[in-house]
mmCIF file of C-alpha atoms in Angstrom:
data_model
loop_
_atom_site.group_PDB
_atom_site.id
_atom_site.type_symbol
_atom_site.label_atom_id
_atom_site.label_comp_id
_atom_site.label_asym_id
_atom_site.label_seq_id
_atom_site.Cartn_x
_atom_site.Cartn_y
_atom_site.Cartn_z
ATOM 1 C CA UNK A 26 -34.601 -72.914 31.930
ATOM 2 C CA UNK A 27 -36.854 -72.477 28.554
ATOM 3 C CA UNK A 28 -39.420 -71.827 30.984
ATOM 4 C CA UNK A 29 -37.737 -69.131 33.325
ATOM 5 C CA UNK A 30 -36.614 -67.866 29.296
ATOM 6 C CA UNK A 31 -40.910 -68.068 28.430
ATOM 7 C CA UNK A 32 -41.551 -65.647 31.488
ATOM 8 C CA UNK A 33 -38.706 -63.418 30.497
ATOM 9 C CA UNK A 34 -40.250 -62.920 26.984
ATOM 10 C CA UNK A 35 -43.766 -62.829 27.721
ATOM 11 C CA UNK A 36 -43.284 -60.175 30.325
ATOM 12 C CA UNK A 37 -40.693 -57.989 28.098
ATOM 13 C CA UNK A 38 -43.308 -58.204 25.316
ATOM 14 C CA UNK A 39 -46.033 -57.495 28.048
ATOM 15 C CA UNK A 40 -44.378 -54.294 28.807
ATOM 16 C CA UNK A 41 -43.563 -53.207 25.071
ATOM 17 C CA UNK A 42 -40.346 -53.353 24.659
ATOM 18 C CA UNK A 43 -37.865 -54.505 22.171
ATOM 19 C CA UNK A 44 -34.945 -57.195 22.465
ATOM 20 C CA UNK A 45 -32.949 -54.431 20.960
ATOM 21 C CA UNK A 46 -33.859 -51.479 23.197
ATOM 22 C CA UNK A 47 -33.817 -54.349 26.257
ATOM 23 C CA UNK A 48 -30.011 -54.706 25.319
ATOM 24 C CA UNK A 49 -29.121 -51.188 25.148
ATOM 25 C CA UNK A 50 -30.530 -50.398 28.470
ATOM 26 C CA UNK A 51 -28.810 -53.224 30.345
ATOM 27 C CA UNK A 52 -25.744 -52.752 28.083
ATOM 28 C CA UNK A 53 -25.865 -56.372 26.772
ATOM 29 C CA UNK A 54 -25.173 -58.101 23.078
ATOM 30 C CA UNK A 55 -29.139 -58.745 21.911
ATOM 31 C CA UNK A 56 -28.007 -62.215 21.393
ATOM 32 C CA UNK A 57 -27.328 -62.621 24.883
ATOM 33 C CA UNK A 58 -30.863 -61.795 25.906
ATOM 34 C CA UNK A 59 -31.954 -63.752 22.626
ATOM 35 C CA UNK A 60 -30.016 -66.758 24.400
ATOM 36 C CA UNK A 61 -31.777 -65.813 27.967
ATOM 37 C CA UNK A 62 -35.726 -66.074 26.378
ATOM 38 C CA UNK A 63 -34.593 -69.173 24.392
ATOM 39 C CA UNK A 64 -33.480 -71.199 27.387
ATOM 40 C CA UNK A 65 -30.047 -71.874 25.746
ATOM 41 C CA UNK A 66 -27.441 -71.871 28.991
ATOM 42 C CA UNK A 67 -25.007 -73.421 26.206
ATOM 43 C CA UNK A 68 -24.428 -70.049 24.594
ATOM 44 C CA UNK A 69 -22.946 -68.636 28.322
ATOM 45 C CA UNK A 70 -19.220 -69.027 29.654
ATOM 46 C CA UNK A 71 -20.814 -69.693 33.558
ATOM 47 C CA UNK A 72 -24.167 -71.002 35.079
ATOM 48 C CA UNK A 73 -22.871 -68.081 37.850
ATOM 49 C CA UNK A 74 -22.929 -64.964 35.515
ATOM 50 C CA UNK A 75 -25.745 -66.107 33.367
ATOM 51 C CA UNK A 76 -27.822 -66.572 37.280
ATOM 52 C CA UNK A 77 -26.223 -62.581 37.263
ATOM 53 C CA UNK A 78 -27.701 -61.484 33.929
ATOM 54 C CA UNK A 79 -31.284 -63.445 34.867
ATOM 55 C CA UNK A 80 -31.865 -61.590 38.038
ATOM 56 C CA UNK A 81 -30.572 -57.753 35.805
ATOM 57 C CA UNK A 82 -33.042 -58.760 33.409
ATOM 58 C CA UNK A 83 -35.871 -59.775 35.457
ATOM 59 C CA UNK A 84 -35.627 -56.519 37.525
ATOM 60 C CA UNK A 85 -35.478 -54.690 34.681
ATOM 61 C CA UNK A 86 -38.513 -56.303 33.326
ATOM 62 C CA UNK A 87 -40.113 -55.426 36.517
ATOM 63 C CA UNK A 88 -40.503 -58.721 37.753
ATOM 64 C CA UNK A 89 -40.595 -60.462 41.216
ATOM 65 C CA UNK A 90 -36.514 -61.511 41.191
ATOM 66 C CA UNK A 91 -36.656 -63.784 44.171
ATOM 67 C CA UNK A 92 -39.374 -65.943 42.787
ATOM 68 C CA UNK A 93 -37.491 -65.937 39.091
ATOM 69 C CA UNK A 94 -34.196 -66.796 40.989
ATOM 70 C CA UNK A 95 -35.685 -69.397 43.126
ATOM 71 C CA UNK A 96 -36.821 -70.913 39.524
ATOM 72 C CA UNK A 97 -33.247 -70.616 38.575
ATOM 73 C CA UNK A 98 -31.738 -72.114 41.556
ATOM 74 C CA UNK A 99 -34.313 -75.069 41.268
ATOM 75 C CA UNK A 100 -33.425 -75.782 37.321
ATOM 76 C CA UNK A 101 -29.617 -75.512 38.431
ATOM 77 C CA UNK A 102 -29.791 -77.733 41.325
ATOM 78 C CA UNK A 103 -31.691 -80.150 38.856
ATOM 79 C CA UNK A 104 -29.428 -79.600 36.096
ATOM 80 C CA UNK A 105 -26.288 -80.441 38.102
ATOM 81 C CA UNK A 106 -27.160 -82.695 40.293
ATOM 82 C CA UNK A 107 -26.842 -85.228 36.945
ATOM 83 C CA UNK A 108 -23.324 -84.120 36.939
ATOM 84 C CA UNK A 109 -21.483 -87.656 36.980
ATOM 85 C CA UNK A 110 -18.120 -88.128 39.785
ATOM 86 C CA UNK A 111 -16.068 -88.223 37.117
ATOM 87 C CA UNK A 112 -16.850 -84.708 35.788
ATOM 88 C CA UNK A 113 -16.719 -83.445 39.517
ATOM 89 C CA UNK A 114 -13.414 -84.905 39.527
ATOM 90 C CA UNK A 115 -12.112 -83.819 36.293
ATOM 91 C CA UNK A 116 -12.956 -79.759 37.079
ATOM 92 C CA UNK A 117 -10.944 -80.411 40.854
ATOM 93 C CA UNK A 118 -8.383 -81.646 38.770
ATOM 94 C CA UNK A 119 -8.252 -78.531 36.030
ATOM 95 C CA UNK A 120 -8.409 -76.283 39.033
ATOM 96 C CA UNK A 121 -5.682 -77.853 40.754
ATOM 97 C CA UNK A 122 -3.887 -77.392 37.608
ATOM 98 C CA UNK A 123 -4.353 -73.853 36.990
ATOM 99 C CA UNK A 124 -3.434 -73.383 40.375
ATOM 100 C CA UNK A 125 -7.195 -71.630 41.197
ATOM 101 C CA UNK A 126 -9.037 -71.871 44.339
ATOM 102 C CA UNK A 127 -12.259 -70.691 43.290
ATOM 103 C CA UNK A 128 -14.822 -72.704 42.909
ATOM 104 C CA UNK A 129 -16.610 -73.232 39.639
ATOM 105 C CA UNK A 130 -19.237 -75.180 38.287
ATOM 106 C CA UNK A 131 -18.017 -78.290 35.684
ATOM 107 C CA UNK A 132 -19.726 -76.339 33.010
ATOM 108 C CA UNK A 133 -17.157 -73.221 33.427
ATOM 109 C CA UNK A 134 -14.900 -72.946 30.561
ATOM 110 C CA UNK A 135 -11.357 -72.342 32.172
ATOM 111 C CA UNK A 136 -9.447 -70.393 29.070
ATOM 112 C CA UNK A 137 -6.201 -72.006 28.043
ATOM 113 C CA UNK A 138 -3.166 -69.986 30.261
ATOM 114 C CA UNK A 139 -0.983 -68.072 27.635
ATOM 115 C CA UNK A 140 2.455 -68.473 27.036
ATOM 116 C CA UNK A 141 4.736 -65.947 28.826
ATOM 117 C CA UNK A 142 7.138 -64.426 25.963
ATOM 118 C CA UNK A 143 8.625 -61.483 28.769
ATOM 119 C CA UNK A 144 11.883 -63.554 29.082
ATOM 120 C CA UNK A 145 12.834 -63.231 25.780
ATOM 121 C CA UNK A 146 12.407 -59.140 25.538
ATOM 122 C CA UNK A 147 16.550 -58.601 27.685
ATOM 123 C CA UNK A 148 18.074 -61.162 25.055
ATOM 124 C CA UNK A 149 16.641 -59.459 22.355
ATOM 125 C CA UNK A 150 16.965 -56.300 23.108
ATOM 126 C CA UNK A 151 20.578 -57.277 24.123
ATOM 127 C CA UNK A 152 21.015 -58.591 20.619
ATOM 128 C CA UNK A 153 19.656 -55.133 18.801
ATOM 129 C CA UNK A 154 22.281 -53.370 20.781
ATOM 130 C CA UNK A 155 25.417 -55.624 20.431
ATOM 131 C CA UNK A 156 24.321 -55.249 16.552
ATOM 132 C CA UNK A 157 24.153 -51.699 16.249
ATOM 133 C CA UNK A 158 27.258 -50.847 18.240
ATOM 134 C CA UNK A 159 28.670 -53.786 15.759
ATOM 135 C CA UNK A 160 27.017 -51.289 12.764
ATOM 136 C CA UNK A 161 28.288 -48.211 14.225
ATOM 137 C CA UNK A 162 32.017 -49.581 15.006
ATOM 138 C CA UNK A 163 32.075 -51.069 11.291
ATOM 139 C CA UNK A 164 31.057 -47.838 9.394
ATOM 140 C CA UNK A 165 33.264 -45.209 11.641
ATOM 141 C CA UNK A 166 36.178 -47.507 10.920
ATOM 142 C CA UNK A 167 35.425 -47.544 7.053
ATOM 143 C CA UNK A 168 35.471 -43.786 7.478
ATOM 144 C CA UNK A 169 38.599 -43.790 8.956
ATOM 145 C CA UNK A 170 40.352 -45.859 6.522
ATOM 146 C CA UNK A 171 38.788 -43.557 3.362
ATOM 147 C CA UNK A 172 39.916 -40.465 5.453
ATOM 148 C CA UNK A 173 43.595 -42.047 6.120
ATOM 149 C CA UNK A 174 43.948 -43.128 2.027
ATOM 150 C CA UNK A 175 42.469 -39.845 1.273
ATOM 151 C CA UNK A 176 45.051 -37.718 2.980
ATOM 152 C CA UNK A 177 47.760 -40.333 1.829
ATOM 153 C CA UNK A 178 46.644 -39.930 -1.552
ATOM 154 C CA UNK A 179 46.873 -35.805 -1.204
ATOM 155 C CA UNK A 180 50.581 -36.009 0.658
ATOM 156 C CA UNK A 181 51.475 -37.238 -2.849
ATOM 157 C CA UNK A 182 51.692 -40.902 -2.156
ATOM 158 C CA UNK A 183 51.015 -43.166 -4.889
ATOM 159 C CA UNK A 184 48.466 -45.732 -3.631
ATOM 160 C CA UNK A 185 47.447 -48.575 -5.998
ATOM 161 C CA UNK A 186 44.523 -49.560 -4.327
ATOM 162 C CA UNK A 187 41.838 -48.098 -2.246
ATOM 163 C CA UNK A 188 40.420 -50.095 0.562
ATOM 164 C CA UNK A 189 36.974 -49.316 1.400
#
């Protein structure tokens, strides 16, 4: 790969352009191309989609994009072939757990599934209604009962207390 990422850099510098003006045209993070030229295929989520970004740089760059892609295909085919059984067989595992029939490579990060929190929203929102009906009832019957001890108290009835 630090090779295919040599060519890529040469030939950008070749044709005078910047990392930074490379980026904005193809509408990539600088780092990614940074990443690209360096050979690092650490830095991306999917040998797939960094194949993707090789063959959108290396026509941009004006470059032959079978031949780079062929390079690419070569280092890949190298670079997993020394994937070991038990790798193979952990990623059919994590698929089969995620429930996902497409296939990815072992070095795909598969993001952690989030929790689902939608069941919770009718018992809540049950909850903020039982308590402001419960609100409601509490303070129209407190109104009453001043109303009914006010008129009581103006019909000339001694009251001792006032119950609020």
């Amino acid at each position: 790969m630090k090779e295919i990422g040599i060519k890529l850099k040469e030939k950008r510098a070749e044709n005078g352009v910047s990392i930074k003006e490379a980026a904005e045209d193809l509408n990539l993070d600088e780092s990614a191309l940074e990443n690209m030229e360096e050979g690092n295929i650490r830095a991306f989520k999917d040998m797939y989609i960094l194949k993707e970004l090789i063959k959108d740089y290396s026509k941009y760059l004006g470059m032959d994009v079978n031949d780079i892609v062929e390079e690419f295909n070569d280092f890949l085919f190298e670079h997993t072939s020394k994937i070991s059984l038990e790798k193979v067989e952990e990623v059919k595992s994590r698929m089969e757990d995620t429930g996902s029939r497409k296939a990815i490579s072992p070095y795909t990060k598969i993001p952690k599934p989030r929790k689902d929190y939608r069941f919770l929203i009718k018992p809540l929102l049950l909850g903020i209604l039982i308590l402001i009906i419960l609100t409601l009832l509490s303070f129209f019957l407190h109104r009453e009962k001043k109303r009914s001890v006010e008129l009581q108290d103006r019909n000339g009835v001694e009251i001792d207390e006032y119950v609020y």
